[in-house]
């Protein structure tokens, strides 16, 4: 197997008596598209926040891009990209301004920023829109732009939190093509999603139920293991016994 | 829900019961060369009057200091020949005993009302034919600008700094950009301070404009020194910014931020800061509450420096209180801010 980018052992997060994430362990390899599935309230977001350095684990250990999640959260932030389900660029800034802003936040020099901005605009066929306000773009375009910007500093891992919520199937397809492209370039993708057809696109899929990791394998092997036709069935088999709700 | 229920109750109680534009508990001192029966009689009536507190006899040369420090709001001076002239009147001779009223007119409403009351009370006695010489100290023309400029300043900075800051930070939370910023290598504290800088700059510009307008257009004296007023206002701006930060941490939506700013900050500050209604009139409980309203101390100090011409050193107490409040608000919000990340 190739190099490990994310490694988590016995990761646990408690809020008072409530155990949001219970004793979770897994590894993610370089260039992988790692699907992170679970019903609402299963602990996906909490786990992801710990990996992004936004929250400390109650117990257990983990490393992201070689840095400890308990002690080096701030360093981790420099080596990851992040895109959330809510559209998160500035609507009142133009496409170029958004690119410049985030490039600046990640400490890119003026020269690098200009170079990457041109690359990015060319790749997305956005060159003509560089002075358009982001708020005026269609949602699908916005999401693509947001993903491109999340990867502007060439991070080792890009975390995508339900990136395709509310996007039409065609744009979703295009969006996944972008994800593939990035992963072929060596970027590791850590993605949560609700769409089971998207789970099929992942290299490996993990499924969380009630704060615990119930399954982790390639989509093909998961389907064999649960004797299911599709990932949808696998998910429903596992999520059926879920105690927790929203 | 709580807000909807609470507001009417608070308003009714405040307006109906606590806040009156009539004067209450006005501190009065008396200057009299001889404590004759007439003088004692007048003092007794003032002392037994609910509207006034008799604060004792003082000397002629203490008048200015007592008024300037705000210990008393009015001084009654019985002329040295007051008794002789009163005696002449009782003997049927034509004479005019003179009573001088020196009133602190920095707050126009209180000054006007208390002058009228005092004259009534004093005329009630044998000194019927007494003549009053009234001097409105600090604001001889009873200009209302003198009263409202400090109040407006107290209001504007809360508005610009606290409200705008909190709304702008909460908007980022609501839209989702804050999340992205938090995952970035930027320190959260840095993000928030960066968001505050424009409002700080705006506030400084506003401050300069207000001071220029008050001085040149409204003719407010600023006799206590511009730099003192300026530094006190800067401190108040910082205080308002920290308040805004605190609100933005508590509030999850822009609407909530606006509501909190309006209900928790604007209303008490308009009603309890002494901007509209004199604090001396409040029942004890509201007076106690008013001590935690930052604007109360700011407006008080600005009034002293702008109108009464007290030097900066005279408002050290207000300055210290505001400084303390800023430190508390700022540290509470920074601690809470870091907790929030958990």
mmCIF file of C-alpha atoms in Angstrom, chain A:
data_model
loop_
_atom_site.group_PDB
_atom_site.id
_atom_site.type_symbol
_atom_site.label_atom_id
_atom_site.label_comp_id
_atom_site.label_asym_id
_atom_site.label_seq_id
_atom_site.Cartn_x
_atom_site.Cartn_y
_atom_site.Cartn_z
ATOM 1 C CA UNK A 1 0.000 0.000 0.000
ATOM 2 C CA UNK A 2 1.071 3.565 -0.584
ATOM 3 C CA UNK A 3 1.834 6.272 1.918
ATOM 4 C CA UNK A 4 -0.597 6.959 4.784
ATOM 5 C CA UNK A 5 -1.923 10.525 4.862
ATOM 6 C CA UNK A 6 -4.549 10.298 7.560
ATOM 7 C CA UNK A 7 -4.206 7.864 10.413
ATOM 8 C CA UNK A 8 -6.656 7.650 13.280
ATOM 9 C CA UNK A 9 -6.586 5.331 16.314
ATOM 10 C CA UNK A 10 -9.364 4.948 18.886
ATOM 11 C CA UNK A 11 -10.623 8.442 18.203
ATOM 12 C CA UNK A 12 -13.340 9.404 20.689
ATOM 13 C CA UNK A 13 -15.248 12.601 21.300
ATOM 14 C CA UNK A 14 -17.553 13.062 24.265
ATOM 15 C CA UNK A 15 -19.883 15.968 24.929
ATOM 16 C CA UNK A 16 -20.829 15.411 28.554
ATOM 17 C CA UNK A 17 -22.442 11.970 28.646
ATOM 18 C CA UNK A 18 -23.016 11.899 24.929
ATOM 19 C CA UNK A 19 -20.413 10.030 22.912
ATOM 20 C CA UNK A 20 -20.463 11.620 19.467
ATOM 21 C CA UNK A 21 -17.571 9.617 18.073
ATOM 22 C CA UNK A 22 -16.813 6.274 19.699
ATOM 23 C CA UNK A 23 -13.450 4.566 19.352
ATOM 24 C CA UNK A 24 -12.943 5.089 15.637
ATOM 25 C CA UNK A 25 -9.782 3.881 13.856
ATOM 26 C CA UNK A 26 -8.871 4.030 10.171
ATOM 27 C CA UNK A 27 -6.137 4.974 7.688
ATOM 28 C CA UNK A 28 -6.414 6.985 4.495
ATOM 29 C CA UNK A 29 -3.776 6.631 1.758
ATOM 30 C CA UNK A 30 -2.298 9.234 -0.544
ATOM 31 C CA UNK A 31 -4.346 9.992 -3.637
ATOM 32 C CA UNK A 32 -7.341 8.103 -2.349
ATOM 33 C CA UNK A 33 -10.947 9.300 -2.542
ATOM 34 C CA UNK A 34 -12.156 8.356 0.904
ATOM 35 C CA UNK A 35 -15.927 8.366 1.300
ATOM 36 C CA UNK A 36 -17.213 9.065 4.792
ATOM 37 C CA UNK A 37 -20.856 8.061 5.063
ATOM 38 C CA UNK A 38 -23.381 8.125 7.825
ATOM 39 C CA UNK A 39 -26.888 9.256 8.619
ATOM 40 C CA UNK A 40 -27.422 12.667 10.164
ATOM 41 C CA UNK A 41 -26.176 12.659 13.732
ATOM 42 C CA UNK A 42 -23.943 9.629 13.200
ATOM 43 C CA UNK A 43 -20.873 11.653 14.137
ATOM 44 C CA UNK A 44 -19.453 12.385 10.683
ATOM 45 C CA UNK A 45 -19.143 16.113 11.153
ATOM 46 C CA UNK A 46 -17.656 15.786 14.628
ATOM 47 C CA UNK A 47 -15.029 13.365 13.358
ATOM 48 C CA UNK A 48 -14.232 15.617 10.428
ATOM 49 C CA UNK A 49 -13.889 18.656 12.670
ATOM 50 C CA UNK A 50 -11.306 16.825 14.751
ATOM 51 C CA UNK A 51 -9.334 15.960 11.623
ATOM 52 C CA UNK A 52 -9.412 19.609 10.499
ATOM 53 C CA UNK A 53 -7.995 20.876 13.770
ATOM 54 C CA UNK A 54 -11.233 22.592 14.759
ATOM 55 C CA UNK A 55 -11.915 20.414 17.756
ATOM 56 C CA UNK A 56 -9.824 18.289 20.096
ATOM 57 C CA UNK A 57 -10.429 14.563 20.601
ATOM 58 C CA UNK A 58 -11.486 13.479 24.104
ATOM 59 C CA UNK A 59 -9.249 10.466 23.725
ATOM 60 C CA UNK A 60 -7.443 8.546 21.018
ATOM 61 C CA UNK A 61 -4.820 9.781 18.594
ATOM 62 C CA UNK A 62 -4.557 10.732 14.989
ATOM 63 C CA UNK A 63 -2.315 12.330 12.402
ATOM 64 C CA UNK A 64 -3.196 14.287 9.287
ATOM 65 C CA UNK A 65 -0.443 14.913 6.730
ATOM 66 C CA UNK A 66 1.991 13.740 9.394
ATOM 67 C CA UNK A 67 0.865 16.174 12.104
ATOM 68 C CA UNK A 68 -0.742 15.275 15.399
ATOM 69 C CA UNK A 69 -4.411 16.323 15.588
ATOM 70 C CA UNK A 70 -4.247 17.013 19.329
ATOM 71 C CA UNK A 71 -1.123 19.093 19.370
ATOM 72 C CA UNK A 72 -0.509 20.442 15.869
ATOM 73 C CA UNK A 73 -3.982 21.536 14.780
ATOM 74 C CA UNK A 74 -2.714 24.876 13.533
ATOM 75 C CA UNK A 75 -0.051 23.239 11.362
ATOM 76 C CA UNK A 76 -2.591 20.820 9.949
ATOM 77 C CA UNK A 77 -4.731 23.724 8.802
ATOM 78 C CA UNK A 78 -1.922 24.827 6.505
ATOM 79 C CA UNK A 79 -1.810 21.418 4.783
ATOM 80 C CA UNK A 80 -5.483 20.845 4.166
ATOM 81 C CA UNK A 81 -8.231 22.370 2.087
ATOM 82 C CA UNK A 82 -11.838 22.497 3.164
ATOM 83 C CA UNK A 83 -15.149 22.956 1.444
ATOM 84 C CA UNK A 84 -18.467 22.740 3.214
ATOM 85 C CA UNK A 85 -21.954 21.895 2.073
ATOM 86 C CA UNK A 86 -22.963 25.477 2.541
ATOM 87 C CA UNK A 87 -21.581 27.566 -0.228
ATOM 88 C CA UNK A 88 -18.702 29.367 1.368
ATOM 89 C CA UNK A 89 -17.131 31.932 -0.904
ATOM 90 C CA UNK A 90 -17.852 35.640 -0.631
ATOM 91 C CA UNK A 91 -20.874 36.436 -2.805
ATOM 92 C CA UNK A 92 -20.091 40.119 -2.804
ATOM 93 C CA UNK A 93 -16.600 39.658 -4.217
ATOM 94 C CA UNK A 94 -15.732 38.791 -7.804
ATOM 95 C CA UNK A 95 -14.289 35.460 -8.852
ATOM 96 C CA UNK A 96 -10.755 36.875 -8.972
ATOM 97 C CA UNK A 97 -11.122 38.649 -5.652
ATOM 98 C CA UNK A 98 -12.218 35.429 -3.983
ATOM 99 C CA UNK A 99 -9.236 33.607 -5.431
ATOM 100 C CA UNK A 100 -6.857 36.347 -4.308
ATOM 101 C CA UNK A 101 -8.367 36.454 -0.826
ATOM 102 C CA UNK A 102 -8.022 32.753 -0.149
ATOM 103 C CA UNK A 103 -4.600 32.574 -1.771
ATOM 104 C CA UNK A 104 -3.593 35.369 0.603
ATOM 105 C CA UNK A 105 -5.039 33.596 3.616
ATOM 106 C CA UNK A 106 -2.991 30.505 2.774
ATOM 107 C CA UNK A 107 0.122 32.638 2.467
ATOM 108 C CA UNK A 108 0.755 32.356 -1.280
ATOM 109 C CA UNK A 109 3.034 35.000 -2.737
ATOM 110 C CA UNK A 110 1.691 37.544 -5.226
ATOM 111 C CA UNK A 111 3.473 35.821 -8.090
ATOM 112 C CA UNK A 112 2.175 32.347 -7.195
ATOM 113 C CA UNK A 113 -1.291 33.743 -6.709
ATOM 114 C CA UNK A 114 -1.352 35.282 -10.172
ATOM 115 C CA UNK A 115 -0.036 32.096 -11.745
ATOM 116 C CA UNK A 116 -2.480 29.810 -10.005
ATOM 117 C CA UNK A 117 -5.364 32.171 -10.618
ATOM 118 C CA UNK A 118 -4.762 32.012 -14.365
ATOM 119 C CA UNK A 119 -4.389 28.222 -14.262
ATOM 120 C CA UNK A 120 -7.538 27.826 -12.274
ATOM 121 C CA UNK A 121 -9.613 30.138 -14.453
ATOM 122 C CA UNK A 122 -8.373 28.413 -17.591
ATOM 123 C CA UNK A 123 -9.074 24.951 -16.218
ATOM 124 C CA UNK A 124 -12.631 25.881 -15.245
ATOM 125 C CA UNK A 125 -13.228 27.886 -18.452
ATOM 126 C CA UNK A 126 -13.907 30.819 -16.159
ATOM 127 C CA UNK A 127 -11.511 33.309 -17.731
ATOM 128 C CA UNK A 128 -14.352 35.429 -19.079
ATOM 129 C CA UNK A 129 -16.035 35.470 -15.684
ATOM 130 C CA UNK A 130 -13.068 36.564 -13.599
ATOM 131 C CA UNK A 131 -14.691 39.925 -12.832
ATOM 132 C CA UNK A 132 -18.190 38.559 -12.263
ATOM 133 C CA UNK A 133 -19.558 38.690 -8.733
ATOM 134 C CA UNK A 134 -19.614 35.198 -7.322
ATOM 135 C CA UNK A 135 -23.174 35.760 -6.140
ATOM 136 C CA UNK A 136 -24.294 36.015 -9.753
ATOM 137 C CA UNK A 137 -22.963 32.586 -10.767
ATOM 138 C CA UNK A 138 -25.189 29.484 -10.994
ATOM 139 C CA UNK A 139 -24.863 27.152 -8.001
ATOM 140 C CA UNK A 140 -23.055 24.446 -9.924
ATOM 141 C CA UNK A 141 -20.378 26.871 -11.058
ATOM 142 C CA UNK A 142 -20.034 28.204 -7.567
ATOM 143 C CA UNK A 143 -19.435 24.738 -6.168
ATOM 144 C CA UNK A 144 -16.780 24.017 -8.772
ATOM 145 C CA UNK A 145 -15.107 27.307 -8.012
ATOM 146 C CA UNK A 146 -15.277 26.615 -4.283
ATOM 147 C CA UNK A 147 -13.590 23.254 -4.781
ATOM 148 C CA UNK A 148 -10.878 24.757 -6.949
ATOM 149 C CA UNK A 149 -10.253 27.436 -4.351
ATOM 150 C CA UNK A 150 -10.170 24.882 -1.523
ATOM 151 C CA UNK A 151 -7.262 23.290 -3.403
ATOM 152 C CA UNK A 152 -5.538 26.531 -4.401
ATOM 153 C CA UNK A 153 -2.592 26.022 -2.061
ATOM 154 C CA UNK A 154 -2.077 22.433 -3.286
ATOM 155 C CA UNK A 155 -2.999 20.850 0.042
ATOM 156 C CA UNK A 156 -2.245 17.224 0.797
ATOM 157 C CA UNK A 157 -5.831 16.519 1.801
ATOM 158 C CA UNK A 158 -9.036 18.220 0.748
ATOM 159 C CA UNK A 159 -11.985 17.748 3.095
ATOM 160 C CA UNK A 160 -15.344 17.987 1.357
ATOM 161 C CA UNK A 161 -18.396 18.158 3.590
ATOM 162 C CA UNK A 162 -21.390 17.146 1.459
ATOM 163 C CA UNK A 163 -20.093 19.199 -1.442
ATOM 164 C CA UNK A 164 -22.848 18.379 -3.910
ATOM 165 C CA UNK A 165 -25.913 19.133 -1.809
ATOM 166 C CA UNK A 166 -28.576 20.774 -3.948
ATOM 167 C CA UNK A 167 -26.617 20.493 -7.187
ATOM 168 C CA UNK A 168 -28.150 19.043 -10.367
ATOM 169 C CA UNK A 169 -26.963 15.618 -11.634
ATOM 170 C CA UNK A 170 -25.026 16.988 -14.610
ATOM 171 C CA UNK A 171 -23.045 19.402 -12.477
ATOM 172 C CA UNK A 172 -22.539 16.693 -9.870
ATOM 173 C CA UNK A 173 -21.002 14.520 -12.559
ATOM 174 C CA UNK A 174 -18.686 17.369 -13.606
ATOM 175 C CA UNK A 175 -17.854 18.003 -9.997
ATOM 176 C CA UNK A 176 -16.778 14.392 -9.521
ATOM 177 C CA UNK A 177 -14.621 14.643 -12.609
ATOM 178 C CA UNK A 178 -12.799 17.484 -10.891
ATOM 179 C CA UNK A 179 -12.393 15.344 -7.798
ATOM 180 C CA UNK A 180 -10.912 12.508 -9.880
ATOM 181 C CA UNK A 181 -8.536 14.901 -11.558
ATOM 182 C CA UNK A 182 -7.319 16.204 -8.212
ATOM 183 C CA UNK A 183 -6.892 12.711 -6.804
ATOM 184 C CA UNK A 184 -4.894 11.634 -9.846
ATOM 185 C CA UNK A 185 -2.663 14.623 -9.156
ATOM 186 C CA UNK A 186 -1.868 13.067 -5.766
ATOM 187 C CA UNK A 187 -4.301 15.033 -3.604
ATOM 188 C CA UNK A 188 -6.137 12.936 -1.074
ATOM 189 C CA UNK A 189 -9.893 13.553 -0.968
ATOM 190 C CA UNK A 190 -11.902 13.014 2.183
ATOM 191 C CA UNK A 191 -15.564 13.388 1.308
ATOM 192 C CA UNK A 192 -18.838 13.035 3.177
ATOM 193 C CA UNK A 193 -21.981 12.574 1.155
ATOM 194 C CA UNK A 194 -25.625 11.633 1.312
ATOM 195 C CA UNK A 195 -25.785 10.405 -2.263
ATOM 196 C CA UNK A 196 -25.176 6.670 -2.437
ATOM 197 C CA UNK A 197 -24.392 6.780 -6.153
ATOM 198 C CA UNK A 198 -21.514 9.082 -5.259
ATOM 199 C CA UNK A 199 -20.321 6.524 -2.725
ATOM 200 C CA UNK A 200 -19.777 4.216 -5.676
ATOM 201 C CA UNK A 201 -17.238 6.667 -7.095
ATOM 202 C CA UNK A 202 -15.031 6.527 -3.999
ATOM 203 C CA UNK A 203 -11.890 4.405 -3.742
ATOM 204 C CA UNK A 204 -12.950 3.270 -0.309
ATOM 205 C CA UNK A 205 -16.007 3.953 1.801
ATOM 206 C CA UNK A 206 -16.491 4.029 5.543
ATOM 207 C CA UNK A 207 -19.912 3.989 7.131
ATOM 208 C CA UNK A 208 -20.580 5.454 10.561
ATOM 209 C CA UNK A 209 -23.585 4.475 12.626
ATOM 210 C CA UNK A 210 -24.236 5.881 16.108
ATOM 211 C CA UNK A 211 -20.739 7.267 16.423
ATOM 212 C CA UNK A 212 -19.064 3.982 15.534
ATOM 213 C CA UNK A 213 -17.360 2.906 12.349
ATOM 214 C CA UNK A 214 -19.407 -0.101 11.167
ATOM 215 C CA UNK A 215 -17.862 -0.786 7.769
ATOM 216 C CA UNK A 216 -14.775 0.211 5.795
ATOM 217 C CA UNK A 217 -13.786 -1.162 2.399
ATOM 218 C CA UNK A 218 -14.001 -0.600 -1.336
ATOM 219 C CA UNK A 219 -17.566 -0.238 -2.633
ATOM 220 C CA UNK A 220 -17.274 -3.529 -4.543
ATOM 221 C CA UNK A 221 -16.197 -5.531 -1.525
ATOM 222 C CA UNK A 222 -18.744 -3.885 0.744
ATOM 223 C CA UNK A 223 -21.480 -4.941 -1.649
ATOM 224 C CA UNK A 224 -20.166 -8.512 -1.636
ATOM 225 C CA UNK A 225 -19.854 -8.532 2.132
ATOM 226 C CA UNK A 226 -23.435 -7.401 2.670
ATOM 227 C CA UNK A 227 -24.694 -9.312 -0.316
ATOM 228 C CA UNK A 228 -26.178 -6.170 -1.762
ATOM 229 C CA UNK A 229 -26.892 -4.830 -5.238
ATOM 230 C CA UNK A 230 -25.875 -1.242 -4.537
ATOM 231 C CA UNK A 231 -24.256 0.952 -1.908
ATOM 232 C CA UNK A 232 -27.721 2.187 -1.096
ATOM 233 C CA UNK A 233 -28.664 -1.264 0.128
ATOM 234 C CA UNK A 234 -25.438 -1.630 2.090
ATOM 235 C CA UNK A 235 -26.107 1.660 3.792
ATOM 236 C CA UNK A 236 -29.674 0.803 4.640
ATOM 237 C CA UNK A 237 -28.725 -2.557 6.074
ATOM 238 C CA UNK A 238 -26.270 -0.859 8.398
ATOM 239 C CA UNK A 239 -28.293 2.205 9.265
ATOM 240 C CA UNK A 240 -31.423 0.203 10.041
ATOM 241 C CA UNK A 241 -30.348 -0.532 13.604
ATOM 242 C CA UNK A 242 -29.322 3.038 14.270
ATOM 243 C CA UNK A 243 -30.569 4.191 17.654
ATOM 244 C CA UNK A 244 -29.752 7.829 17.275
ATOM 245 C CA UNK A 245 -31.749 10.144 15.195
ATOM 246 C CA UNK A 246 -31.136 13.641 14.041
#
